[in-house]
Amino acid sequence: MHKVTVVVIASAMGISFSNAWAADVTAMSKVHQNGGLTTGSMAQNPQSHMFDGINLTEYQRQQMRDLMQQARHERYPTSIDDLEIMHNLVIADKFDEAVVKAQAEKLARVQVAQQVEMARVRNQMYHLLTPEQQAVLQKRHQQRMNELRVQTNMQQASSLQAVSSNGSNQ
């Protein structure tokens, strides 16, 4: 059962990363059209609101639009066939770990390539900013990291409490 769960999660991650990439590209396009950043779908991917709250010049907006347009054309598409293969492996009568692992690794390679490409684009965008804008980004990043640490600590404490409660009930 554990192996099936891993496979399902791997295939879901493949879809979610593709969706996150598409949402990132779409959100950045909307941002530049609207002249400011919004959070909406960008909340799903913490890196996608990297430029939140930064006032960009028209020149910076145009350069970022160009970078996103270029990234859209260079994007690695998620193969529906690969996702279908993974699904068929999950529902197969006999579980073949080696084949599932190979398929999961294939999906993971595409995800890694997408994340590397998006990081490259974000790096180029970051270097379009002035030192003052970069300082604002760094400050906001630290705030987000602190918030995430608090959330993670609360979740871990909650999980530990649930485990200890379940252990005492047995």
PDB file of N, CA, C and O in Angstrom, residues 124-167:
ATOM      1  N   GLN A 124      16.946  35.902 -13.578  1.00  0.00           N
ATOM      2  CA  GLN A 124      17.085  36.994 -14.541  1.00  0.00           C
ATOM      3  C   GLN A 124      16.186  38.166 -14.157  1.00  0.00           C
ATOM      4  O   GLN A 124      16.598  39.322 -14.264  1.00  0.00           O
ATOM      5  N   MET A 125      14.980  37.864 -13.697  1.00  0.00           N
ATOM      6  CA  MET A 125      14.064  38.923 -13.275  1.00  0.00           C
ATOM      7  C   MET A 125      14.615  39.663 -12.059  1.00  0.00           C
ATOM      8  O   MET A 125      14.557  40.886 -11.998  1.00  0.00           O
ATOM      9  N   TYR A 126      15.142  38.907 -11.117  1.00  0.00           N
ATOM     10  CA  TYR A 126      15.692  39.502  -9.902  1.00  0.00           C
ATOM     11  C   TYR A 126      16.791  40.506 -10.255  1.00  0.00           C
ATOM     12  O   TYR A 126      16.877  41.591  -9.683  1.00  0.00           O
ATOM     13  N   HIS A 127      17.621  40.145 -11.223  1.00  0.00           N
ATOM     14  CA  HIS A 127      18.734  41.012 -11.590  1.00  0.00           C
ATOM     15  C   HIS A 127      18.312  42.214 -12.437  1.00  0.00           C
ATOM     16  O   HIS A 127      19.142  43.084 -12.716  1.00  0.00           O
ATOM     17  N   LEU A 128      17.041  42.275 -12.783  1.00  0.00           N
ATOM     18  CA  LEU A 128      16.503  43.477 -13.437  1.00  0.00           C
ATOM     19  C   LEU A 128      16.161  44.554 -12.400  1.00  0.00           C
ATOM     20  O   LEU A 128      15.960  45.708 -12.751  1.00  0.00           O
ATOM     21  N   LEU A 129      16.082  44.156 -11.143  1.00  0.00           N
ATOM     22  CA  LEU A 129      15.665  45.066 -10.076  1.00  0.00           C
ATOM     23  C   LEU A 129      16.814  45.949  -9.608  1.00  0.00           C
ATOM     24  O   LEU A 129      17.981  45.575  -9.699  1.00  0.00           O
ATOM     25  N   THR A 130      16.443  47.084  -9.046  1.00  0.00           N
ATOM     26  CA  THR A 130      17.425  47.973  -8.431  1.00  0.00           C
ATOM     27  C   THR A 130      17.845  47.381  -7.087  1.00  0.00           C
ATOM     28  O   THR A 130      17.123  46.541  -6.530  1.00  0.00           O
ATOM     29  N   PRO A 131      18.960  47.807  -6.530  1.00  0.00           N
ATOM     30  CA  PRO A 131      19.358  47.320  -5.200  1.00  0.00           C
ATOM     31  C   PRO A 131      18.279  47.581  -4.138  1.00  0.00           C
ATOM     32  O   PRO A 131      18.081  46.742  -3.249  1.00  0.00           O
ATOM     33  N   GLU A 132      17.572  48.683  -4.234  1.00  0.00           N
ATOM     34  CA  GLU A 132      16.503  48.980  -3.278  1.00  0.00           C
ATOM     35  C   GLU A 132      15.362  47.977  -3.415  1.00  0.00           C
ATOM     36  O   GLU A 132      14.825  47.491  -2.417  1.00  0.00           O
ATOM     37  N   GLN A 133      14.991  47.661  -4.636  1.00  0.00           N
ATOM     38  CA  GLN A 133      13.928  46.672  -4.868  1.00  0.00           C
ATOM     39  C   GLN A 133      14.374  45.298  -4.381  1.00  0.00           C
ATOM     40  O   GLN A 133      13.586  44.553  -3.800  1.00  0.00           O
ATOM     41  N   GLN A 134      15.634  44.971  -4.610  1.00  0.00           N
ATOM     42  CA  GLN A 134      16.165  43.692  -4.141  1.00  0.00           C
ATOM     43  C   GLN A 134      16.130  43.620  -2.614  1.00  0.00           C
ATOM     44  O   GLN A 134      15.816  42.569  -2.050  1.00  0.00           O
ATOM     45  N   ALA A 135      16.420  44.726  -1.946  1.00  0.00           N
ATOM     46  CA  ALA A 135      16.382  44.753  -0.475  1.00  0.00           C
ATOM     47  C   ALA A 135      14.956  44.523   0.023  1.00  0.00           C
ATOM     48  O   ALA A 135      14.746  43.796   1.008  1.00  0.00           O
ATOM     49  N   VAL A 136      13.970  45.109  -0.646  1.00  0.00           N
ATOM     50  CA  VAL A 136      12.565  44.892  -0.274  1.00  0.00           C
ATOM     51  C   VAL A 136      12.211  43.423  -0.450  1.00  0.00           C
ATOM     52  O   VAL A 136      11.567  42.816   0.414  1.00  0.00           O
ATOM     53  N   LEU A 137      12.643  42.839  -1.555  1.00  0.00           N
ATOM     54  CA  LEU A 137      12.380  41.410  -1.790  1.00  0.00           C
ATOM     55  C   LEU A 137      12.993  40.555  -0.692  1.00  0.00           C
ATOM     56  O   LEU A 137      12.365  39.607  -0.217  1.00  0.00           O
ATOM     57  N   GLN A 138      14.214  40.862  -0.313  1.00  0.00           N
ATOM     58  CA  GLN A 138      14.882  40.075   0.724  1.00  0.00           C
ATOM     59  C   GLN A 138      14.119  40.182   2.037  1.00  0.00           C
ATOM     60  O   GLN A 138      13.925  39.176   2.729  1.00  0.00           O
ATOM     61  N   LYS A 139      13.663  41.370   2.374  1.00  0.00           N
ATOM     62  CA  LYS A 139      12.905  41.572   3.612  1.00  0.00           C
ATOM     63  C   LYS A 139      11.604  40.769   3.566  1.00  0.00           C
ATOM     64  O   LYS A 139      11.252  40.076   4.524  1.00  0.00           O
ATOM     65  N   ARG A 140      10.891  40.832   2.464  1.00  0.00           N
ATOM     66  CA  ARG A 140       9.627  40.088   2.329  1.00  0.00           C
ATOM     67  C   ARG A 140       9.872  38.580   2.347  1.00  0.00           C
ATOM     68  O   ARG A 140       9.075  37.825   2.898  1.00  0.00           O
ATOM     69  N   HIS A 141      10.960  38.154   1.747  1.00  0.00           N
ATOM     70  CA  HIS A 141      11.293  36.726   1.745  1.00  0.00           C
ATOM     71  C   HIS A 141      11.501  36.254   3.188  1.00  0.00           C
ATOM     72  O   HIS A 141      11.002  35.197   3.576  1.00  0.00           O
ATOM     73  N   GLN A 142      12.253  37.028   3.965  1.00  0.00           N
ATOM     74  CA  GLN A 142      12.491  36.663   5.364  1.00  0.00           C
ATOM     75  C   GLN A 142      11.181  36.576   6.133  1.00  0.00           C
ATOM     76  O   GLN A 142      10.985  35.657   6.925  1.00  0.00           O
ATOM     77  N   GLN A 143      10.265  37.511   5.869  1.00  0.00           N
ATOM     78  CA  GLN A 143       8.966  37.489   6.543  1.00  0.00           C
ATOM     79  C   GLN A 143       8.205  36.213   6.192  1.00  0.00           C
ATOM     80  O   GLN A 143       7.637  35.553   7.061  1.00  0.00           O
ATOM     81  N   ARG A 144       8.190  35.854   4.914  1.00  0.00           N
ATOM     82  CA  ARG A 144       7.490  34.637   4.478  1.00  0.00           C
ATOM     83  C   ARG A 144       8.122  33.395   5.085  1.00  0.00           C
ATOM     84  O   ARG A 144       7.419  32.470   5.514  1.00  0.00           O
ATOM     85  N   MET A 145       9.439  33.362   5.136  1.00  0.00           N
ATOM     86  CA  MET A 145      10.123  32.199   5.724  1.00  0.00           C
ATOM     87  C   MET A 145       9.787  32.080   7.208  1.00  0.00           C
ATOM     88  O   MET A 145       9.546  30.978   7.703  1.00  0.00           O
ATOM     89  N   ASN A 146       9.752  33.196   7.911  1.00  0.00           N
ATOM     90  CA  ASN A 146       9.388  33.169   9.327  1.00  0.00           C
ATOM     91  C   ASN A 146       7.961  32.670   9.514  1.00  0.00           C
ATOM     92  O   ASN A 146       7.688  31.877  10.415  1.00  0.00           O
ATOM     93  N   GLU A 147       7.049  33.126   8.657  1.00  0.00           N
ATOM     94  CA  GLU A 147       5.654  32.658   8.727  1.00  0.00           C
ATOM     95  C   GLU A 147       5.573  31.162   8.461  1.00  0.00           C
ATOM     96  O   GLU A 147       4.843  30.436   9.144  1.00  0.00           O
ATOM     97  N   LEU A 148       6.317  30.681   7.476  1.00  0.00           N
ATOM     98  CA  LEU A 148       6.315  29.254   7.158  1.00  0.00           C
ATOM     99  C   LEU A 148       6.893  28.437   8.308  1.00  0.00           C
ATOM    100  O   LEU A 148       6.406  27.345   8.612  1.00  0.00           O
ATOM    101  N   ARG A 149       7.935  28.958   8.957  1.00  0.00           N
ATOM    102  CA  ARG A 149       8.510  28.252  10.108  1.00  0.00           C
ATOM    103  C   ARG A 149       7.491  28.129  11.228  1.00  0.00           C
ATOM    104  O   ARG A 149       7.374  27.065  11.855  1.00  0.00           O
ATOM    105  N   VAL A 150       6.756  29.201  11.470  1.00  0.00           N
ATOM    106  CA  VAL A 150       5.726  29.167  12.514  1.00  0.00           C
ATOM    107  C   VAL A 150       4.661  28.134  12.160  1.00  0.00           C
ATOM    108  O   VAL A 150       4.272  27.317  12.987  1.00  0.00           O
ATOM    109  N   GLN A 151       4.191  28.149  10.901  1.00  0.00           N
ATOM    110  CA  GLN A 151       3.181  27.187  10.465  1.00  0.00           C
ATOM    111  C   GLN A 151       3.697  25.759  10.591  1.00  0.00           C
ATOM    112  O   GLN A 151       2.988  24.870  11.062  1.00  0.00           O
ATOM    113  N   THR A 152       4.931  25.531  10.169  1.00  0.00           N
ATOM    114  CA  THR A 152       5.513  24.191  10.239  1.00  0.00           C
ATOM    115  C   THR A 152       5.621  23.729  11.685  1.00  0.00           C
ATOM    116  O   THR A 152       5.283  22.586  12.001  1.00  0.00           O
ATOM    117  N   ASN A 153       6.071  24.600  12.555  1.00  0.00           N
ATOM    118  CA  ASN A 153       6.183  24.242  13.973  1.00  0.00           C
ATOM    119  C   ASN A 153       4.817  23.928  14.569  1.00  0.00           C
ATOM    120  O   ASN A 153       4.682  22.996  15.356  1.00  0.00           O
ATOM    121  N   MET A 154       3.795  24.695  14.186  1.00  0.00           N
ATOM    122  CA  MET A 154       2.444  24.432  14.685  1.00  0.00           C
ATOM    123  C   MET A 154       1.941  23.091  14.178  1.00  0.00           C
ATOM    124  O   MET A 154       1.323  22.328  14.913  1.00  0.00           O
ATOM    125  N   GLN A 155       2.199  22.775  12.917  1.00  0.00           N
ATOM    126  CA  GLN A 155       1.763  21.504  12.350  1.00  0.00           C
ATOM    127  C   GLN A 155       2.481  20.340  13.013  1.00  0.00           C
ATOM    128  O   GLN A 155       1.873  19.308  13.311  1.00  0.00           O
ATOM    129  N   GLN A 156       3.768  20.488  13.249  1.00  0.00           N
ATOM    130  CA  GLN A 156       4.520  19.422  13.900  1.00  0.00           C
ATOM    131  C   GLN A 156       4.026  19.208  15.325  1.00  0.00           C
ATOM    132  O   GLN A 156       3.871  18.074  15.767  1.00  0.00           O
ATOM    133  N   ALA A 157       3.767  20.292  16.035  1.00  0.00           N
ATOM    134  CA  ALA A 157       3.261  20.180  17.406  1.00  0.00           C
ATOM    135  C   ALA A 157       1.894  19.512  17.415  1.00  0.00           C
ATOM    136  O   ALA A 157       1.607  18.660  18.256  1.00  0.00           O
ATOM    137  N   SER A 158       1.068  19.860  16.442  1.00  0.00           N
ATOM    138  CA  SER A 158      -0.257  19.269  16.331  1.00  0.00           C
ATOM    139  C   SER A 158      -0.161  17.775  16.033  1.00  0.00           C
ATOM    140  O   SER A 158      -0.888  16.970  16.606  1.00  0.00           O
ATOM    141  N   SER A 159       0.757  17.404  15.143  1.00  0.00           N
ATOM    142  CA  SER A 159       0.947  15.988  14.807  1.00  0.00           C
ATOM    143  C   SER A 159       1.450  15.204  16.006  1.00  0.00           C
ATOM    144  O   SER A 159       0.986  14.100  16.274  1.00  0.00           O
ATOM    145  N   LEU A 160       2.400  15.770  16.725  1.00  0.00           N
ATOM    146  CA  LEU A 160       2.922  15.096  17.914  1.00  0.00           C
ATOM    147  C   LEU A 160       1.846  14.929  18.975  1.00  0.00           C
ATOM    148  O   LEU A 160       1.748  13.899  19.633  1.00  0.00           O
ATOM    149  N   GLN A 161       1.021  15.949  19.117  1.00  0.00           N
ATOM    150  CA  GLN A 161      -0.063  15.882  20.089  1.00  0.00           C
ATOM    151  C   GLN A 161      -1.067  14.798  19.693  1.00  0.00           C
ATOM    152  O   GLN A 161      -1.521  14.028  20.529  1.00  0.00           O
ATOM    153  N   ALA A 162      -1.361  14.728  18.407  1.00  0.00           N
ATOM    154  CA  ALA A 162      -2.304  13.698  17.922  1.00  0.00           C
ATOM    155  C   ALA A 162      -1.734  12.305  18.131  1.00  0.00           C
ATOM    156  O   ALA A 162      -2.437  11.402  18.552  1.00  0.00           O
ATOM    157  N   VAL A 163      -0.448  12.127  17.877  1.00  0.00           N
ATOM    158  CA  VAL A 163       0.191  10.822  18.063  1.00  0.00           C
ATOM    159  C   VAL A 163       0.190  10.444  19.523  1.00  0.00           C
ATOM    160  O   VAL A 163      -0.133   9.308  19.895  1.00  0.00           O
ATOM    161  N   SER A 164       0.528  11.386  20.395  1.00  0.00           N
ATOM    162  CA  SER A 164       0.565  11.066  21.817  1.00  0.00           C
ATOM    163  C   SER A 164      -0.845  10.803  22.359  1.00  0.00           C
ATOM    164  O   SER A 164      -1.032   9.963  23.222  1.00  0.00           O
ATOM    165  N   SER A 165      -1.844  11.489  21.817  1.00  0.00           N
ATOM    166  CA  SER A 165      -3.234  11.241  22.234  1.00  0.00           C
ATOM    167  C   SER A 165      -3.681   9.852  21.799  1.00  0.00           C
ATOM    168  O   SER A 165      -4.319   9.141  22.551  1.00  0.00           O
ATOM    169  N   ASN A 166      -3.346   9.486  20.576  1.00  0.00           N
ATOM    170  CA  ASN A 166      -3.716   8.160  20.071  1.00  0.00           C
ATOM    171  C   ASN A 166      -2.979   7.068  20.825  1.00  0.00           C
ATOM    172  O   ASN A 166      -3.535   5.998  21.092  1.00  0.00           O
ATOM    173  N   GLY A 167      -1.733   7.321  21.196  1.00  0.00           N
ATOM    174  CA  GLY A 167      -0.963   6.333  21.928  1.00  0.00           C
ATOM    175  C   GLY A 167      -1.504   6.090  23.315  1.00  0.00           C
ATOM    176  O   GLY A 167      -1.473   4.978  23.832  1.00  0.00           O
TER     177      GLY A 167
END
